[in-house]
PDB file of N, CA and C in Angstrom:
ATOM      1  N   MET A   1       0.781  -1.072  -0.223  1.00  0.00           N
ATOM      2  CA  MET A   1      -0.251   0.049   0.005  1.00  0.00           C
ATOM      3  C   MET A   1       0.884   0.977   0.155  1.00  0.00           C
ATOM      4  N   PHE A   2       1.869   1.331   0.925  1.00  0.00           N
ATOM      5  CA  PHE A   2       2.400   2.552   1.059  1.00  0.00           C
ATOM      6  C   PHE A   2       3.284   2.525  -0.669  1.00  0.00           C
ATOM      7  N   ALA A   3       3.728   1.623  -0.995  1.00  0.00           N
ATOM      8  CA  ALA A   3       4.370   1.350  -2.155  1.00  0.00           C
ATOM      9  C   ALA A   3       3.642   2.297  -2.982  1.00  0.00           C
ATOM     10  N   ASP A   4       2.460   2.056  -3.521  1.00  0.00           N
ATOM     11  CA  ASP A   4       1.355   2.512  -4.388  1.00  0.00           C
ATOM     12  C   ASP A   4       1.232   4.045  -3.963  1.00  0.00           C
ATOM     13  N   LEU A   5       1.205   4.098  -2.699  1.00  0.00           N
ATOM     14  CA  LEU A   5       1.123   6.048  -2.260  1.00  0.00           C
ATOM     15  C   LEU A   5       1.962   6.516  -2.689  1.00  0.00           C
ATOM     16  N   ALA A   6       3.379   6.142  -2.544  1.00  0.00           N
ATOM     17  CA  ALA A   6       4.354   7.001  -3.132  1.00  0.00           C
ATOM     18  C   ALA A   6       4.492   7.215  -4.606  1.00  0.00           C
ATOM     19  N   ARG A   7       3.439   6.348  -5.211  1.00  0.00           N
ATOM     20  CA  ARG A   7       3.633   6.636  -6.363  1.00  0.00           C
ATOM     21  C   ARG A   7       2.739   7.948  -7.223  1.00  0.00           C
ATOM     22  N   CYS A   8       1.708   8.098  -6.285  1.00  0.00           N
ATOM     23  CA  CYS A   8       1.160   9.730  -6.475  1.00  0.00           C
ATOM     24  C   CYS A   8       1.606  10.357  -6.172  1.00  0.00           C
ATOM     25  N   ASP A   9       1.046  11.558  -7.120  1.00  0.00           N
ATOM     26  CA  ASP A   9       1.171  12.635  -7.098  1.00  0.00           C
ATOM     27  C   ASP A   9       1.230  13.363  -5.742  1.00  0.00           C
ATOM     28  N   PRO A  10       1.966  14.382  -5.247  1.00  0.00           N
ATOM     29  CA  PRO A  10       1.973  14.910  -3.791  1.00  0.00           C
ATOM     30  C   PRO A  10       0.607  15.507  -3.646  1.00  0.00           C
ATOM     31  N   LEU A  11       0.104  16.157  -4.521  1.00  0.00           N
ATOM     32  CA  LEU A  11      -1.163  16.793  -4.644  1.00  0.00           C
ATOM     33  C   LEU A  11      -2.317  15.861  -4.167  1.00  0.00           C
ATOM     34  N   GLU A  12      -2.488  14.744  -4.936  1.00  0.00           N
ATOM     35  CA  GLU A  12      -3.250  13.572  -4.712  1.00  0.00           C
ATOM     36  C   GLU A  12      -2.912  13.303  -3.567  1.00  0.00           C
ATOM     37  N   VAL A  13      -2.118  12.860  -2.916  1.00  0.00           N
ATOM     38  CA  VAL A  13      -1.750  12.236  -1.527  1.00  0.00           C
ATOM     39  C   VAL A  13      -2.401  12.859  -0.566  1.00  0.00           C
ATOM     40  N   GLU A  14      -2.018  14.528  -0.634  1.00  0.00           N
ATOM     41  CA  GLU A  14      -2.611  15.489  -0.052  1.00  0.00           C
ATOM     42  C   GLU A  14      -4.547  15.431  -0.006  1.00  0.00           C
ATOM     43  N   ARG A  15      -4.932  15.805  -1.179  1.00  0.00           N
ATOM     44  CA  ARG A  15      -6.531  15.204  -1.124  1.00  0.00           C
ATOM     45  C   ARG A  15      -6.863  13.828  -0.620  1.00  0.00           C
ATOM     46  N   MET A  16      -6.039  12.514  -0.919  1.00  0.00           N
ATOM     47  CA  MET A  16      -6.779  11.476  -0.420  1.00  0.00           C
ATOM     48  C   MET A  16      -6.683  11.780   0.996  1.00  0.00           C
ATOM     49  N   ALA A  17      -5.545  11.944   1.931  1.00  0.00           N
ATOM     50  CA  ALA A  17      -5.601  12.366   3.176  1.00  0.00           C
ATOM     51  C   ALA A  17      -6.356  13.251   3.962  1.00  0.00           C
ATOM     52  N   HIS A  18      -6.860  14.507   3.061  1.00  0.00           N
ATOM     53  CA  HIS A  18      -8.103  15.384   3.462  1.00  0.00           C
ATOM     54  C   HIS A  18      -9.423  14.878   3.476  1.00  0.00           C
ATOM     55  N   ASP A  19      -9.811  13.871   2.413  1.00  0.00           N
ATOM     56  CA  ASP A  19     -10.741  13.067   2.516  1.00  0.00           C
ATOM     57  C   ASP A  19     -11.472  12.152   3.358  1.00  0.00           C
ATOM     58  N   VAL A  20      -9.892  11.205   4.238  1.00  0.00           N
ATOM     59  CA  VAL A  20     -10.149  11.027   5.342  1.00  0.00           C
ATOM     60  C   VAL A  20      -9.648  11.135   6.810  1.00  0.00           C
ATOM     61  N   GLY A  21      -9.452  12.769   6.441  1.00  0.00           N
ATOM     62  CA  GLY A  21      -9.453  13.278   7.970  1.00  0.00           C
ATOM     63  C   GLY A  21      -7.682  13.387   8.383  1.00  0.00           C
ATOM     64  N   VAL A  22      -6.731  12.960   7.685  1.00  0.00           N
ATOM     65  CA  VAL A  22      -5.350  13.068   8.264  1.00  0.00           C
ATOM     66  C   VAL A  22      -4.283  13.854   7.138  1.00  0.00           C
ATOM     67  N   SER A  23      -3.638  14.064   7.757  1.00  0.00           N
ATOM     68  CA  SER A  23      -2.313  15.078   7.189  1.00  0.00           C
ATOM     69  C   SER A  23      -2.121  14.016   6.380  1.00  0.00           C
ATOM     70  N   GLY A  24      -1.062  14.773   5.508  1.00  0.00           N
ATOM     71  CA  GLY A  24      -0.461  13.384   3.762  1.00  0.00           C
ATOM     72  C   GLY A  24       0.571  12.773   4.569  1.00  0.00           C
ATOM     73  N   ALA A  25       1.217  13.675   5.925  1.00  0.00           N
ATOM     74  CA  ALA A  25       2.050  12.865   6.700  1.00  0.00           C
ATOM     75  C   ALA A  25       1.322  11.292   7.202  1.00  0.00           C
ATOM     76  N   GLU A  26       0.387  11.907   7.829  1.00  0.00           N
ATOM     77  CA  GLU A  26       0.028  10.736   8.729  1.00  0.00           C
ATOM     78  C   GLU A  26      -0.737   9.773   7.257  1.00  0.00           C
ATOM     79  N   LEU A  27      -1.042  10.002   6.552  1.00  0.00           N
ATOM     80  CA  LEU A  27      -1.695   9.137   5.743  1.00  0.00           C
ATOM     81  C   LEU A  27      -0.495   8.312   5.152  1.00  0.00           C
ATOM     82  N   ARG A  28       0.463   8.606   5.391  1.00  0.00           N
ATOM     83  CA  ARG A  28       1.782   8.201   4.769  1.00  0.00           C
ATOM     84  C   ARG A  28       2.631   7.228   5.503  1.00  0.00           C
ATOM     85  N   SER A  29       2.263   7.216   6.838  1.00  0.00           N
ATOM     86  CA  SER A  29       2.674   6.833   7.980  1.00  0.00           C
ATOM     87  C   SER A  29       1.574   5.494   8.761  1.00  0.00           C
ATOM     88  N   LEU A  30       0.388   5.978   7.956  1.00  0.00           N
ATOM     89  CA  LEU A  30      -0.743   4.575   7.979  1.00  0.00           C
ATOM     90  C   LEU A  30      -0.675   3.943   7.310  1.00  0.00           C
ATOM     91  N   ALA A  31      -0.149   4.271   6.063  1.00  0.00           N
ATOM     92  CA  ALA A  31      -0.256   3.277   4.638  1.00  0.00           C
ATOM     93  C   ALA A  31       1.032   2.365   4.974  1.00  0.00           C
ATOM     94  N   GLY A  32       2.340   2.630   5.689  1.00  0.00           N
ATOM     95  CA  GLY A  32       3.385   1.873   6.067  1.00  0.00           C
ATOM     96  C   GLY A  32       3.020   0.812   6.992  1.00  0.00           C
ATOM     97  N   LYS A  33       2.147   1.248   7.785  1.00  0.00           N
ATOM     98  CA  LYS A  33       1.608   0.432   8.941  1.00  0.00           C
ATOM     99  C   LYS A  33       0.468  -0.642   8.660  1.00  0.00           C
ATOM    100  N   TRP A  34      -0.291  -0.378   7.174  1.00  0.00           N
ATOM    101  CA  TRP A  34      -1.444  -1.136   7.177  1.00  0.00           C
ATOM    102  C   TRP A  34      -0.751  -2.749   6.734  1.00  0.00           C
ATOM    103  N   PRO A  35      -1.652  -3.999   7.156  1.00  0.00           N
ATOM    104  CA  PRO A  35      -2.987  -3.710   7.398  1.00  0.00           C
ATOM    105  C   PRO A  35      -3.294  -3.919   8.551  1.00  0.00           C
ATOM    106  N   ASP A  36      -2.008  -4.276   9.515  1.00  0.00           N
ATOM    107  CA  ASP A  36      -2.049  -4.510  11.342  1.00  0.00           C
ATOM    108  C   ASP A  36      -1.699  -3.131  11.982  1.00  0.00           C
ATOM    109  N   ALA A  37      -2.392  -1.659  11.566  1.00  0.00           N
ATOM    110  CA  ALA A  37      -1.918  -0.763  11.968  1.00  0.00           C
ATOM    111  C   ALA A  37      -2.478  -0.647  13.346  1.00  0.00           C
ATOM    112  N   SER A  38      -4.085  -1.260  14.048  1.00  0.00           N
ATOM    113  CA  SER A  38      -4.677  -0.827  14.891  1.00  0.00           C
ATOM    114  C   SER A  38      -4.551  -2.292  15.595  1.00  0.00           C
ATOM    115  N   ASP A  39      -4.020  -3.731  15.480  1.00  0.00           N
ATOM    116  CA  ASP A  39      -3.999  -4.621  16.097  1.00  0.00           C
ATOM    117  C   ASP A  39      -4.158  -4.559  17.686  1.00  0.00           C
ATOM    118  N   LEU A  40      -3.088  -3.448  17.989  1.00  0.00           N
ATOM    119  CA  LEU A  40      -3.355  -3.462  19.390  1.00  0.00           C
ATOM    120  C   LEU A  40      -4.361  -2.847  19.894  1.00  0.00           C
ATOM    121  N   LEU A  41      -5.026  -1.890  19.015  1.00  0.00           N
ATOM    122  CA  LEU A  41      -6.110  -0.915  19.836  1.00  0.00           C
ATOM    123  C   LEU A  41      -7.180  -2.485  20.199  1.00  0.00           C
ATOM    124  N   SER A  42      -7.178  -3.401  19.145  1.00  0.00           N
ATOM    125  CA  SER A  42      -8.775  -4.860  19.249  1.00  0.00           C
ATOM    126  C   SER A  42      -8.174  -5.631  20.191  1.00  0.00           C
ATOM    127  N   ARG A  43      -6.828  -5.521  20.399  1.00  0.00           N
ATOM    128  CA  ARG A  43      -6.412  -6.747  21.835  1.00  0.00           C
ATOM    129  C   ARG A  43      -6.868  -5.676  22.962  1.00  0.00           C
ATOM    130  N   ARG A  44      -6.402  -4.319  22.813  1.00  0.00           N
ATOM    131  CA  ARG A  44      -6.993  -3.203  24.183  1.00  0.00           C
ATOM    132  C   ARG A  44      -8.250  -3.534  24.614  1.00  0.00           C
ATOM    133  N   MET A  45      -9.146  -3.512  23.233  1.00  0.00           N
ATOM    134  CA  MET A  45     -10.728  -3.332  23.758  1.00  0.00           C
ATOM    135  C   MET A  45     -11.091  -4.897  24.145  1.00  0.00           C
ATOM    136  N   ASP A  46     -10.662  -5.482  23.342  1.00  0.00           N
ATOM    137  CA  ASP A  46     -10.800  -6.753  23.987  1.00  0.00           C
ATOM    138  C   ASP A  46     -10.952  -7.265  25.390  1.00  0.00           C
ATOM    139  N   GLU A  47      -9.488  -6.872  25.936  1.00  0.00           N
ATOM    140  CA  GLU A  47      -9.287  -6.731  27.533  1.00  0.00           C
ATOM    141  C   GLU A  47     -10.427  -5.838  28.211  1.00  0.00           C
ATOM    142  N   LEU A  48     -10.622  -4.850  27.197  1.00  0.00           N
ATOM    143  CA  LEU A  48     -11.892  -3.787  28.335  1.00  0.00           C
ATOM    144  C   LEU A  48     -13.060  -4.062  27.984  1.00  0.00           C
ATOM    145  N   ARG A  49     -13.288  -5.456  27.463  1.00  0.00           N
ATOM    146  CA  ARG A  49     -14.856  -5.749  26.873  1.00  0.00           C
ATOM    147  C   ARG A  49     -15.493  -4.830  26.418  1.00  0.00           C
ATOM    148  N   LEU A  50     -14.832  -3.935  25.435  1.00  0.00           N
ATOM    149  CA  LEU A  50     -15.628  -3.166  24.277  1.00  0.00           C
ATOM    150  C   LEU A  50     -15.591  -3.867  23.267  1.00  0.00           C
ATOM    151  N   ASP A  51     -16.485  -3.691  22.668  1.00  0.00           N
ATOM    152  CA  ASP A  51     -17.359  -4.371  21.475  1.00  0.00           C
ATOM    153  C   ASP A  51     -16.829  -3.212  20.170  1.00  0.00           C
ATOM    154  N   ALA A  52     -15.756  -3.784  19.453  1.00  0.00           N
ATOM    155  CA  ALA A  52     -15.581  -2.904  18.123  1.00  0.00           C
ATOM    156  C   ALA A  52     -16.576  -2.559  16.762  1.00  0.00           C
ATOM    157  N   ALA A  53     -17.214  -3.743  17.209  1.00  0.00           N
ATOM    158  CA  ALA A  53     -18.490  -4.162  15.826  1.00  0.00           C
ATOM    159  C   ALA A  53     -19.332  -2.791  16.414  1.00  0.00           C
ATOM    160  N   GLU A  54     -19.940  -2.663  18.145  1.00  0.00           N
ATOM    161  CA  GLU A  54     -20.919  -1.906  17.979  1.00  0.00           C
ATOM    162  C   GLU A  54     -20.486  -0.141  18.222  1.00  0.00           C
ATOM    163  N   LEU A  55     -18.899  -0.466  18.481  1.00  0.00           N
ATOM    164  CA  LEU A  55     -18.561   1.453  18.452  1.00  0.00           C
ATOM    165  C   LEU A  55     -18.791   1.974  17.016  1.00  0.00           C
ATOM    166  N   ALA A  56     -18.323   0.781  15.705  1.00  0.00           N
ATOM    167  CA  ALA A  56     -18.164   1.039  14.463  1.00  0.00           C
ATOM    168  C   ALA A  56     -19.522   1.405  14.179  1.00  0.00           C
ATOM    169  N   ARG A  57     -20.547   0.703  14.709  1.00  0.00           N
ATOM    170  CA  ARG A  57     -22.167   1.035  14.161  1.00  0.00           C
ATOM    171  C   ARG A  57     -22.696   2.221  14.807  1.00  0.00           C
ATOM    172  N   ALA A  58     -22.144   2.591  16.030  1.00  0.00           N
ATOM    173  CA  ALA A  58     -22.928   3.156  16.746  1.00  0.00           C
ATOM    174  C   ALA A  58     -22.013   4.753  16.832  1.00  0.00           C
ATOM    175  N   ARG A  59     -20.837   4.807  16.642  1.00  0.00           N
ATOM    176  CA  ARG A  59     -19.855   5.954  16.767  1.00  0.00           C
ATOM    177  C   ARG A  59     -18.425   5.768  15.644  1.00  0.00           C
ATOM    178  N   PRO A  60     -18.832   5.569  14.572  1.00  0.00           N
ATOM    179  CA  PRO A  60     -17.990   5.516  13.237  1.00  0.00           C
ATOM    180  C   PRO A  60     -16.498   6.161  13.676  1.00  0.00           C
ATOM    181  N   LEU A  61     -16.649   7.560  13.944  1.00  0.00           N
ATOM    182  CA  LEU A  61     -15.772   8.869  14.067  1.00  0.00           C
ATOM    183  C   LEU A  61     -15.433   8.179  15.238  1.00  0.00           C
ATOM    184  N   VAL A  62     -15.603   7.656  16.177  1.00  0.00           N
ATOM    185  CA  VAL A  62     -14.987   7.500  17.078  1.00  0.00           C
ATOM    186  C   VAL A  62     -13.880   6.716  17.287  1.00  0.00           C
ATOM    187  N   LEU A  63     -14.467   5.528  16.949  1.00  0.00           N
ATOM    188  CA  LEU A  63     -13.417   4.205  16.334  1.00  0.00           C
ATOM    189  C   LEU A  63     -12.629   4.618  15.466  1.00  0.00           C
ATOM    190  N   ARG A  64     -12.718   5.512  14.488  1.00  0.00           N
ATOM    191  CA  ARG A  64     -11.491   5.711  13.590  1.00  0.00           C
ATOM    192  C   ARG A  64     -10.518   6.763  14.189  1.00  0.00           C
ATOM    193  N   ASP A  65     -11.000   7.463  15.333  1.00  0.00           N
ATOM    194  CA  ASP A  65      -9.930   8.689  15.832  1.00  0.00           C
ATOM    195  C   ASP A  65      -9.328   7.520  16.463  1.00  0.00           C
ATOM    196  N   LEU A  66      -9.712   6.788  17.389  1.00  0.00           N
ATOM    197  CA  LEU A  66      -9.054   5.592  17.793  1.00  0.00           C
ATOM    198  C   LEU A  66      -7.988   4.907  17.358  1.00  0.00           C
ATOM    199  N   GLU A  67      -8.553   4.233  16.059  1.00  0.00           N
ATOM    200  CA  GLU A  67      -7.241   3.479  15.089  1.00  0.00           C
ATOM    201  C   GLU A  67      -6.756   4.682  14.767  1.00  0.00           C
ATOM    202  N   LYS A  68      -6.933   5.758  14.447  1.00  0.00           N
ATOM    203  CA  LYS A  68      -5.881   6.619  13.809  1.00  0.00           C
ATOM    204  C   LYS A  68      -4.303   6.946  14.953  1.00  0.00           C
ATOM    205  N   THR A  69      -5.086   7.275  16.284  1.00  0.00           N
ATOM    206  CA  THR A  69      -4.154   7.369  17.390  1.00  0.00           C
ATOM    207  C   THR A  69      -3.412   6.367  17.641  1.00  0.00           C
ATOM    208  N   CYS A  70      -4.216   5.373  17.974  1.00  0.00           N
ATOM    209  CA  CYS A  70      -3.133   3.718  17.787  1.00  0.00           C
ATOM    210  C   CYS A  70      -2.104   3.699  16.797  1.00  0.00           C
ATOM    211  N   SER A  71      -2.637   3.628  15.546  1.00  0.00           N
ATOM    212  CA  SER A  71      -1.606   3.207  14.421  1.00  0.00           C
ATOM    213  C   SER A  71      -0.452   4.309  14.646  1.00  0.00           C
ATOM    214  N   LEU A  72      -0.885   5.715  14.672  1.00  0.00           N
ATOM    215  CA  LEU A  72       0.288   6.488  14.717  1.00  0.00           C
ATOM    216  C   LEU A  72       1.117   6.929  16.437  1.00  0.00           C
ATOM    217  N   CYS A  73       1.047   5.967  17.469  1.00  0.00           N
ATOM    218  CA  CYS A  73       1.162   6.173  18.102  1.00  0.00           C
ATOM    219  C   CYS A  73       2.765   5.240  18.556  1.00  0.00           C
ATOM    220  N   MET A  74       3.856   6.553  19.317  1.00  0.00           N
ATOM    221  CA  MET A  74       5.213   6.128  19.763  1.00  0.00           C
ATOM    222  C   MET A  74       5.495   5.296  20.570  1.00  0.00           C
ATOM    223  N   HIS A  75       3.975   4.458  21.136  1.00  0.00           N
ATOM    224  CA  HIS A  75       4.604   3.266  22.319  1.00  0.00           C
ATOM    225  C   HIS A  75       3.986   2.099  22.093  1.00  0.00           C
ATOM    226  N   GLN A  76       4.355   2.015  20.859  1.00  0.00           N
ATOM    227  CA  GLN A  76       3.642   0.539  20.343  1.00  0.00           C
ATOM    228  C   GLN A  76       4.230  -0.668  20.976  1.00  0.00           C
ATOM    229  N   ARG A  77       5.797  -1.087  21.087  1.00  0.00           N
ATOM    230  CA  ARG A  77       6.523  -1.851  21.529  1.00  0.00           C
ATOM    231  C   ARG A  77       6.091  -1.980  22.982  1.00  0.00           C
ATOM    232  N   GLY A  78       6.355  -1.066  24.083  1.00  0.00           N
ATOM    233  CA  GLY A  78       5.222  -0.765  25.092  1.00  0.00           C
ATOM    234  C   GLY A  78       4.117  -1.458  25.306  1.00  0.00           C
ATOM    235  N   CYS A  79       3.190  -1.225  24.704  1.00  0.00           N
ATOM    236  CA  CYS A  79       1.837  -1.115  24.568  1.00  0.00           C
ATOM    237  C   CYS A  79       1.705  -2.596  24.796  1.00  0.00           C
ATOM    238  N   ARG A  80       2.509  -3.387  23.385  1.00  0.00           N
ATOM    239  CA  ARG A  80       2.534  -4.425  22.972  1.00  0.00           C
ATOM    240  C   ARG A  80       3.005  -5.726  23.929  1.00  0.00           C
ATOM    241  N   HIS A  81       4.240  -5.099  24.757  1.00  0.00           N
ATOM    242  CA  HIS A  81       4.658  -5.905  25.425  1.00  0.00           C
ATOM    243  C   HIS A  81       3.602  -5.867  26.835  1.00  0.00           C
ATOM    244  N   HIS A  82       2.859  -5.062  27.193  1.00  0.00           N
ATOM    245  CA  HIS A  82       1.957  -4.755  28.360  1.00  0.00           C
ATOM    246  C   HIS A  82       0.894  -6.149  27.929  1.00  0.00           C
ATOM    247  N   LEU A  83       0.349  -5.913  26.728  1.00  0.00           N
ATOM    248  CA  LEU A  83      -0.644  -6.713  26.285  1.00  0.00           C
ATOM    249  C   LEU A  83      -0.349  -8.178  26.471  1.00  0.00           C
ATOM    250  N   ASP A  84       0.846  -8.710  25.968  1.00  0.00           N
ATOM    251  CA  ASP A  84       1.795 -10.269  25.971  1.00  0.00           C
ATOM    252  C   ASP A  84       1.780 -10.247  27.814  1.00  0.00           C
ATOM    253  N   ARG A  85       2.636  -9.744  28.518  1.00  0.00           N
ATOM    254  CA  ARG A  85       2.586 -10.085  29.719  1.00  0.00           C
ATOM    255  C   ARG A  85       1.920  -9.802  30.637  1.00  0.00           C
ATOM    256  N   ASN A  86       0.878  -9.269  30.816  1.00  0.00           N
ATOM    257  CA  ASN A  86      -0.089  -8.644  31.468  1.00  0.00           C
ATOM    258  C   ASN A  86      -1.535  -7.208  31.336  1.00  0.00           C
ATOM    259  N   PRO A  87      -1.800  -7.980  30.627  1.00  0.00           N
ATOM    260  CA  PRO A  87      -2.786  -6.654  29.953  1.00  0.00           C
ATOM    261  C   PRO A  87      -3.934  -6.391  30.801  1.00  0.00           C
ATOM    262  N   ALA A  88      -3.985  -6.818  32.005  1.00  0.00           N
ATOM    263  CA  ALA A  88      -4.852  -5.994  33.354  1.00  0.00           C
ATOM    264  C   ALA A  88      -3.761  -4.995  33.786  1.00  0.00           C
ATOM    265  N   ASP A  89      -3.020  -5.080  33.632  1.00  0.00           N
ATOM    266  CA  ASP A  89      -1.948  -3.925  34.520  1.00  0.00           C
ATOM    267  C   ASP A  89      -2.138  -2.495  33.908  1.00  0.00           C
ATOM    268  N   PRO A  90      -2.332  -1.575  34.852  1.00  0.00           N
ATOM    269  CA  PRO A  90      -3.176  -0.144  34.500  1.00  0.00           C
ATOM    270  C   PRO A  90      -1.780   0.683  34.256  1.00  0.00           C
ATOM    271  N   ALA A  91      -0.751   0.554  33.886  1.00  0.00           N
ATOM    272  CA  ALA A  91       0.283   1.270  33.374  1.00  0.00           C
ATOM    273  C   ALA A  91       0.170   1.750  32.261  1.00  0.00           C
ATOM    274  N   TRP A  92      -0.523   0.960  31.426  1.00  0.00           N
ATOM    275  CA  TRP A  92      -0.416   1.608  29.682  1.00  0.00           C
ATOM    276  C   TRP A  92      -1.584   2.701  30.106  1.00  0.00           C
ATOM    277  N   GLN A  93      -2.370   3.203  30.603  1.00  0.00           N
ATOM    278  CA  GLN A  93      -3.010   4.144  30.883  1.00  0.00           C
ATOM    279  C   GLN A  93      -2.204   5.255  30.965  1.00  0.00           C
ATOM    280  N   ASP A  94      -0.673   5.191  31.611  1.00  0.00           N
ATOM    281  CA  ASP A  94       0.104   6.037  31.796  1.00  0.00           C
ATOM    282  C   ASP A  94       0.359   6.820  30.443  1.00  0.00           C
ATOM    283  N   TYR A  95       0.800   6.051  29.256  1.00  0.00           N
ATOM    284  CA  TYR A  95       1.542   6.695  28.194  1.00  0.00           C
ATOM    285  C   TYR A  95       0.244   5.937  27.009  1.00  0.00           C
ATOM    286  N   CYS A  96      -0.470   5.524  27.028  1.00  0.00           N
ATOM    287  CA  CYS A  96      -1.571   5.352  25.841  1.00  0.00           C
ATOM    288  C   CYS A  96      -2.532   6.382  25.476  1.00  0.00           C
ATOM    289  N   PRO A  97      -2.055   7.220  24.345  1.00  0.00           N
ATOM    290  CA  PRO A  97      -2.928   8.438  24.441  1.00  0.00           C
ATOM    291  C   PRO A  97      -4.324   7.674  23.850  1.00  0.00           C
ATOM    292  N   ASN A  98      -5.400   7.046  23.956  1.00  0.00           N
ATOM    293  CA  ASN A  98      -6.383   6.513  23.640  1.00  0.00           C
ATOM    294  C   ASN A  98      -6.739   6.204  25.030  1.00  0.00           C
ATOM    295  N   ALA A  99      -6.174   6.380  26.106  1.00  0.00           N
ATOM    296  CA  ALA A  99      -6.986   5.896  27.412  1.00  0.00           C
ATOM    297  C   ALA A  99      -8.217   6.352  27.744  1.00  0.00           C
ATOM    298  N   THR A 100      -8.127   7.875  27.521  1.00  0.00           N
ATOM    299  CA  THR A 100      -8.983   8.506  28.803  1.00  0.00           C
ATOM    300  C   THR A 100     -10.465   8.325  27.491  1.00  0.00           C
ATOM    301  N   THR A 101     -10.042   8.216  25.921  1.00  0.00           N
ATOM    302  CA  THR A 101     -11.534   7.854  25.218  1.00  0.00           C
ATOM    303  C   THR A 101     -11.997   6.497  25.865  1.00  0.00           C
ATOM    304  N   LEU A 102     -11.014   5.561  25.789  1.00  0.00           N
ATOM    305  CA  LEU A 102     -11.243   4.169  25.911  1.00  0.00           C
ATOM    306  C   LEU A 102     -12.122   3.973  27.191  1.00  0.00           C
ATOM    307  N   ALA A 103     -11.392   5.033  28.324  1.00  0.00           N
ATOM    308  CA  ALA A 103     -11.717   4.899  29.776  1.00  0.00           C
ATOM    309  C   ALA A 103     -13.495   5.768  29.695  1.00  0.00           C
ATOM    310  N   ALA A 104     -13.719   6.430  28.806  1.00  0.00           N
ATOM    311  CA  ALA A 104     -14.912   6.672  28.555  1.00  0.00           C
ATOM    312  C   ALA A 104     -15.748   5.943  27.933  1.00  0.00           C
ATOM    313  N   LEU A 105     -15.470   5.315  27.274  1.00  0.00           N
ATOM    314  CA  LEU A 105     -16.281   4.262  26.596  1.00  0.00           C
ATOM    315  C   LEU A 105     -16.844   3.213  27.456  1.00  0.00           C
ATOM    316  N   ARG A 106     -16.159   3.350  28.715  1.00  0.00           N
ATOM    317  CA  ARG A 106     -16.210   1.627  29.199  1.00  0.00           C
ATOM    318  C   ARG A 106     -17.762   2.021  29.805  1.00  0.00           C
TER     319      ARG A 106
END
């Protein structure tokens, strides 16, 4: 996906990014991480017993924002570590940029 995006005209990339509500740089970053970009969010939502399908139906923009934020997060290594070792440990809330939104959804 990233290679396809890299072949696009920069103005076209900006237009596509605008259409989905991100910057051109964010779109390039997301494309480079696709398709696994929001796997950690899915795992965290499962741990919190939040239904992603229900959220997608009821509040699709909230889910999209959660996915984007998770995909662009700089703490994915620590997040993966906590999910693998002790998903119930509340330490993830200290670094997760989605912690407040996830708490509100609970």
